[in-house]
Amino acid sequence: MGRPTYRPTTVTFAAFVAAIGGFWTLIDSGLLLVIGASLDSPVVVAVGGFMIVFGLLRMLVAGALFQMRTWSRPVGMLLFALAATVNIWGIVTTGAGGSVLAFVANGGALAALAMSGDAFTPDVERADVSDKQATKIGTGSR
């Protein structure tokens, strides 16, 4: 099964959000691991380890979205929904302004992937495979 021949702007936006979000999650998780290790808190270290896996997965999905892999759309939608849920939790519990921006980006990427479902299907179903000529040259009719 062939891959699509074009990548809509919505998918490029979602890939960009996934890459930036994954990079930022890796930075946050590194800081959380350092703080957790200095406080001798295994729970904080475990959360930091989970965040590292989540950040790497977001960066993997970013690359797959950029390459228009068929599995990247449902996985990306799941990751963006999870990230938006965490952002809402951060807004409600702490009132953090950065979480509002992250929620808008993750929610927008989720909506963008939801709208661009046709982009991930190959164009083979819609291809004209008939034996007819595509154009008639020199018909003389105007």
PDB file of C-alpha atoms in Angstrom:
ATOM      1  CA  MET A   1       0.000   0.000   0.000  1.00  0.00           C
ATOM      2  CA  GLY A   2       1.489   3.294  -1.082  1.00  0.00           C
ATOM      3  CA  ARG A   3       1.921   6.384   1.000  1.00  0.00           C
ATOM      4  CA  PRO A   4       0.067   9.606   0.298  1.00  0.00           C
ATOM      5  CA  THR A   5       1.722  12.000  -2.108  1.00  0.00           C
ATOM      6  CA  TYR A   6       1.088  15.221  -0.198  1.00  0.00           C
ATOM      7  CA  ARG A   7       1.215  16.457   3.390  1.00  0.00           C
ATOM      8  CA  PRO A   8      -1.394  19.029   4.395  1.00  0.00           C
ATOM      9  CA  THR A   9      -0.471  22.034   6.508  1.00  0.00           C
ATOM     10  CA  THR A  10      -2.535  20.651   9.381  1.00  0.00           C
ATOM     11  CA  VAL A  11      -0.358  17.542   9.580  1.00  0.00           C
ATOM     12  CA  THR A  12       2.814  19.655   9.404  1.00  0.00           C
ATOM     13  CA  PHE A  13       1.471  21.786  12.272  1.00  0.00           C
ATOM     14  CA  ALA A  14       0.735  18.659  14.334  1.00  0.00           C
ATOM     15  CA  ALA A  15       4.229  17.310  13.664  1.00  0.00           C
ATOM     16  CA  PHE A  16       5.729  20.633  14.737  1.00  0.00           C
ATOM     17  CA  VAL A  17       3.690  20.672  17.962  1.00  0.00           C
ATOM     18  CA  ALA A  18       4.695  17.068  18.685  1.00  0.00           C
ATOM     19  CA  ALA A  19       8.393  17.818  18.128  1.00  0.00           C
ATOM     20  CA  ILE A  20       8.417  20.972  20.269  1.00  0.00           C
ATOM     21  CA  GLY A  21       6.294  19.305  22.949  1.00  0.00           C
ATOM     22  CA  GLY A  22       8.528  16.234  23.013  1.00  0.00           C
ATOM     23  CA  PHE A  23      11.651  18.363  23.296  1.00  0.00           C
ATOM     24  CA  TRP A  24      10.132  20.439  26.097  1.00  0.00           C
ATOM     25  CA  THR A  25       8.968  17.299  27.909  1.00  0.00           C
ATOM     26  CA  LEU A  26      12.509  15.911  27.763  1.00  0.00           C
ATOM     27  CA  ILE A  27      13.891  19.121  29.278  1.00  0.00           C
ATOM     28  CA  ASP A  28      11.267  19.075  32.042  1.00  0.00           C
ATOM     29  CA  SER A  29      11.811  15.405  32.786  1.00  0.00           C
ATOM     30  CA  GLY A  30      15.566  15.893  33.095  1.00  0.00           C
ATOM     31  CA  LEU A  31      15.023  18.649  35.627  1.00  0.00           C
ATOM     32  CA  LEU A  32      12.493  16.499  37.459  1.00  0.00           C
ATOM     33  CA  LEU A  33      14.952  13.597  37.634  1.00  0.00           C
ATOM     34  CA  VAL A  34      17.642  15.845  39.100  1.00  0.00           C
ATOM     35  CA  ILE A  35      15.241  17.256  41.691  1.00  0.00           C
ATOM     36  CA  GLY A  36      13.853  13.817  42.531  1.00  0.00           C
ATOM     37  CA  ALA A  37      17.319  12.346  42.932  1.00  0.00           C
ATOM     38  CA  SER A  38      18.446  15.196  45.161  1.00  0.00           C
ATOM     39  CA  LEU A  39      15.363  14.790  47.363  1.00  0.00           C
ATOM     40  CA  ASP A  40      15.691  10.989  47.445  1.00  0.00           C
ATOM     41  CA  SER A  41      12.132  10.645  46.187  1.00  0.00           C
ATOM     42  CA  PRO A  42      11.484   7.478  44.168  1.00  0.00           C
ATOM     43  CA  VAL A  43       8.038   8.715  43.128  1.00  0.00           C
ATOM     44  CA  VAL A  44       9.452  11.879  41.544  1.00  0.00           C
ATOM     45  CA  VAL A  45      12.152   9.844  39.798  1.00  0.00           C
ATOM     46  CA  ALA A  46       9.497   7.430  38.472  1.00  0.00           C
ATOM     47  CA  VAL A  47       7.393  10.312  37.150  1.00  0.00           C
ATOM     48  CA  GLY A  48      10.514  11.780  35.525  1.00  0.00           C
ATOM     49  CA  GLY A  49      11.249   8.426  33.880  1.00  0.00           C
ATOM     50  CA  PHE A  50       7.692   8.214  32.557  1.00  0.00           C
ATOM     51  CA  MET A  51       8.032  11.755  31.196  1.00  0.00           C
ATOM     52  CA  ILE A  52      11.231  10.771  29.356  1.00  0.00           C
ATOM     53  CA  VAL A  53       9.392   7.912  27.640  1.00  0.00           C
ATOM     54  CA  PHE A  54       6.463  10.231  26.828  1.00  0.00           C
ATOM     55  CA  GLY A  55       8.788  12.888  25.384  1.00  0.00           C
ATOM     56  CA  LEU A  56      10.632  10.360  23.222  1.00  0.00           C
ATOM     57  CA  LEU A  57       7.330   8.936  22.011  1.00  0.00           C
ATOM     58  CA  ARG A  58       6.126  12.419  21.055  1.00  0.00           C
ATOM     59  CA  MET A  59       9.316  13.002  19.057  1.00  0.00           C
ATOM     60  CA  LEU A  60       8.895   9.621  17.348  1.00  0.00           C
ATOM     61  CA  VAL A  61       5.311  10.532  16.413  1.00  0.00           C
ATOM     62  CA  ALA A  62       6.523  13.909  15.111  1.00  0.00           C
ATOM     63  CA  GLY A  63       8.838  12.164  12.668  1.00  0.00           C
ATOM     64  CA  ALA A  64       6.149   9.670  11.677  1.00  0.00           C
ATOM     65  CA  LEU A  65       3.645  12.466  11.073  1.00  0.00           C
ATOM     66  CA  PHE A  66       6.180  14.268   8.923  1.00  0.00           C
ATOM     67  CA  GLN A  67       6.656  11.071   6.894  1.00  0.00           C
ATOM     68  CA  MET A  68       2.862  10.508   6.786  1.00  0.00           C
ATOM     69  CA  ARG A  69       2.983   7.019   8.314  1.00  0.00           C
ATOM     70  CA  THR A  70      -0.530   5.619   8.588  1.00  0.00           C
ATOM     71  CA  TRP A  71      -0.172   4.628  12.264  1.00  0.00           C
ATOM     72  CA  SER A  72       0.956   8.124  13.273  1.00  0.00           C
ATOM     73  CA  ARG A  73      -2.497   9.722  13.065  1.00  0.00           C
ATOM     74  CA  PRO A  74      -4.306   7.614  15.733  1.00  0.00           C
ATOM     75  CA  VAL A  75      -1.232   7.480  17.976  1.00  0.00           C
ATOM     76  CA  GLY A  76      -0.714  11.223  17.565  1.00  0.00           C
ATOM     77  CA  MET A  77      -4.337  11.934  18.385  1.00  0.00           C
ATOM     78  CA  LEU A  78      -4.038   9.810  21.524  1.00  0.00           C
ATOM     79  CA  LEU A  79      -0.839  11.571  22.601  1.00  0.00           C
ATOM     80  CA  PHE A  80      -2.275  15.041  21.941  1.00  0.00           C
ATOM     81  CA  ALA A  81      -5.432  14.174  23.896  1.00  0.00           C
ATOM     82  CA  LEU A  82      -3.325  12.936  26.812  1.00  0.00           C
ATOM     83  CA  ALA A  83      -1.117  16.032  26.720  1.00  0.00           C
ATOM     84  CA  ALA A  84      -4.164  18.340  26.548  1.00  0.00           C
ATOM     85  CA  THR A  85      -5.677  16.536  29.540  1.00  0.00           C
ATOM     86  CA  VAL A  86      -2.481  17.049  31.519  1.00  0.00           C
ATOM     87  CA  ASN A  87      -2.509  20.718  30.474  1.00  0.00           C
ATOM     88  CA  ILE A  88      -6.090  21.146  31.697  1.00  0.00           C
ATOM     89  CA  TRP A  89      -5.124  19.520  34.996  1.00  0.00           C
ATOM     90  CA  GLY A  90      -2.212  21.965  35.278  1.00  0.00           C
ATOM     91  CA  ILE A  91      -4.468  24.935  34.552  1.00  0.00           C
ATOM     92  CA  VAL A  92      -7.078  23.869  37.117  1.00  0.00           C
ATOM     93  CA  THR A  93      -4.663  22.951  39.897  1.00  0.00           C
ATOM     94  CA  THR A  94      -1.973  25.600  39.557  1.00  0.00           C
ATOM     95  CA  GLY A  95      -3.353  28.225  37.202  1.00  0.00           C
ATOM     96  CA  ALA A  96      -0.146  28.092  35.183  1.00  0.00           C
ATOM     97  CA  GLY A  97      -0.184  30.405  32.167  1.00  0.00           C
ATOM     98  CA  GLY A  98       2.189  28.210  30.179  1.00  0.00           C
ATOM     99  CA  SER A  99      -0.288  25.367  30.412  1.00  0.00           C
ATOM    100  CA  VAL A 100      -2.877  27.493  28.612  1.00  0.00           C
ATOM    101  CA  LEU A 101      -0.532  27.953  25.660  1.00  0.00           C
ATOM    102  CA  ALA A 102       0.372  24.257  25.667  1.00  0.00           C
ATOM    103  CA  PHE A 103      -3.320  23.306  25.859  1.00  0.00           C
ATOM    104  CA  VAL A 104      -4.129  25.486  22.845  1.00  0.00           C
ATOM    105  CA  ALA A 105      -1.238  23.941  20.881  1.00  0.00           C
ATOM    106  CA  ASN A 106      -2.095  20.340  21.831  1.00  0.00           C
ATOM    107  CA  GLY A 107      -5.822  20.862  21.316  1.00  0.00           C
ATOM    108  CA  GLY A 108      -5.175  22.513  17.960  1.00  0.00           C
ATOM    109  CA  ALA A 109      -2.937  19.651  16.861  1.00  0.00           C
ATOM    110  CA  LEU A 110      -5.591  17.141  17.967  1.00  0.00           C
ATOM    111  CA  ALA A 111      -8.233  18.996  15.956  1.00  0.00           C
ATOM    112  CA  ALA A 112      -5.874  19.278  12.968  1.00  0.00           C
ATOM    113  CA  LEU A 113      -5.281  15.522  12.916  1.00  0.00           C
ATOM    114  CA  ALA A 114      -8.995  14.855  13.352  1.00  0.00           C
ATOM    115  CA  MET A 115      -9.755  17.017  10.311  1.00  0.00           C
ATOM    116  CA  SER A 116      -7.064  15.538   8.077  1.00  0.00           C
ATOM    117  CA  GLY A 117      -8.098  11.887   8.046  1.00  0.00           C
ATOM    118  CA  ASP A 118      -8.303  11.704   4.253  1.00  0.00           C
ATOM    119  CA  ALA A 119      -4.665  12.717   3.940  1.00  0.00           C
ATOM    120  CA  PHE A 120      -3.496   9.416   5.423  1.00  0.00           C
ATOM    121  CA  THR A 121      -5.236   7.202   2.868  1.00  0.00           C
ATOM    122  CA  PRO A 122      -3.355   6.444  -0.332  1.00  0.00           C
ATOM    123  CA  ASP A 123      -4.719   7.930  -3.527  1.00  0.00           C
ATOM    124  CA  VAL A 124      -5.054   4.479  -5.130  1.00  0.00           C
ATOM    125  CA  GLU A 125      -8.792   4.290  -4.396  1.00  0.00           C
ATOM    126  CA  ARG A 126      -9.460   7.486  -6.332  1.00  0.00           C
ATOM    127  CA  ALA A 127      -7.087   6.848  -9.225  1.00  0.00           C
ATOM    128  CA  ASP A 128      -8.480   6.681 -12.754  1.00  0.00           C
ATOM    129  CA  VAL A 129      -7.428   3.294 -14.079  1.00  0.00           C
ATOM    130  CA  SER A 130      -9.642   3.243 -17.160  1.00  0.00           C
ATOM    131  CA  ASP A 131      -8.299   2.761 -20.680  1.00  0.00           C
ATOM    132  CA  LYS A 132      -9.900   5.961 -21.972  1.00  0.00           C
ATOM    133  CA  GLN A 133      -7.790   8.853 -23.151  1.00  0.00           C
ATOM    134  CA  ALA A 134      -7.359  11.569 -20.584  1.00  0.00           C
ATOM    135  CA  THR A 135      -7.808  14.345 -23.168  1.00  0.00           C
ATOM    136  CA  LYS A 136      -8.922  14.562 -26.740  1.00  0.00           C
ATOM    137  CA  ILE A 137      -6.571  16.630 -28.821  1.00  0.00           C
ATOM    138  CA  GLY A 138      -7.797  18.316 -31.954  1.00  0.00           C
ATOM    139  CA  THR A 139     -11.522  17.683 -31.612  1.00  0.00           C
ATOM    140  CA  GLY A 140     -12.320  21.016 -33.224  1.00  0.00           C
ATOM    141  CA  SER A 141     -15.269  21.728 -30.935  1.00  0.00           C
ATOM    142  CA  ARG A 142     -15.363  24.961 -29.018  1.00  0.00           C
TER     143      ARG A 142
END
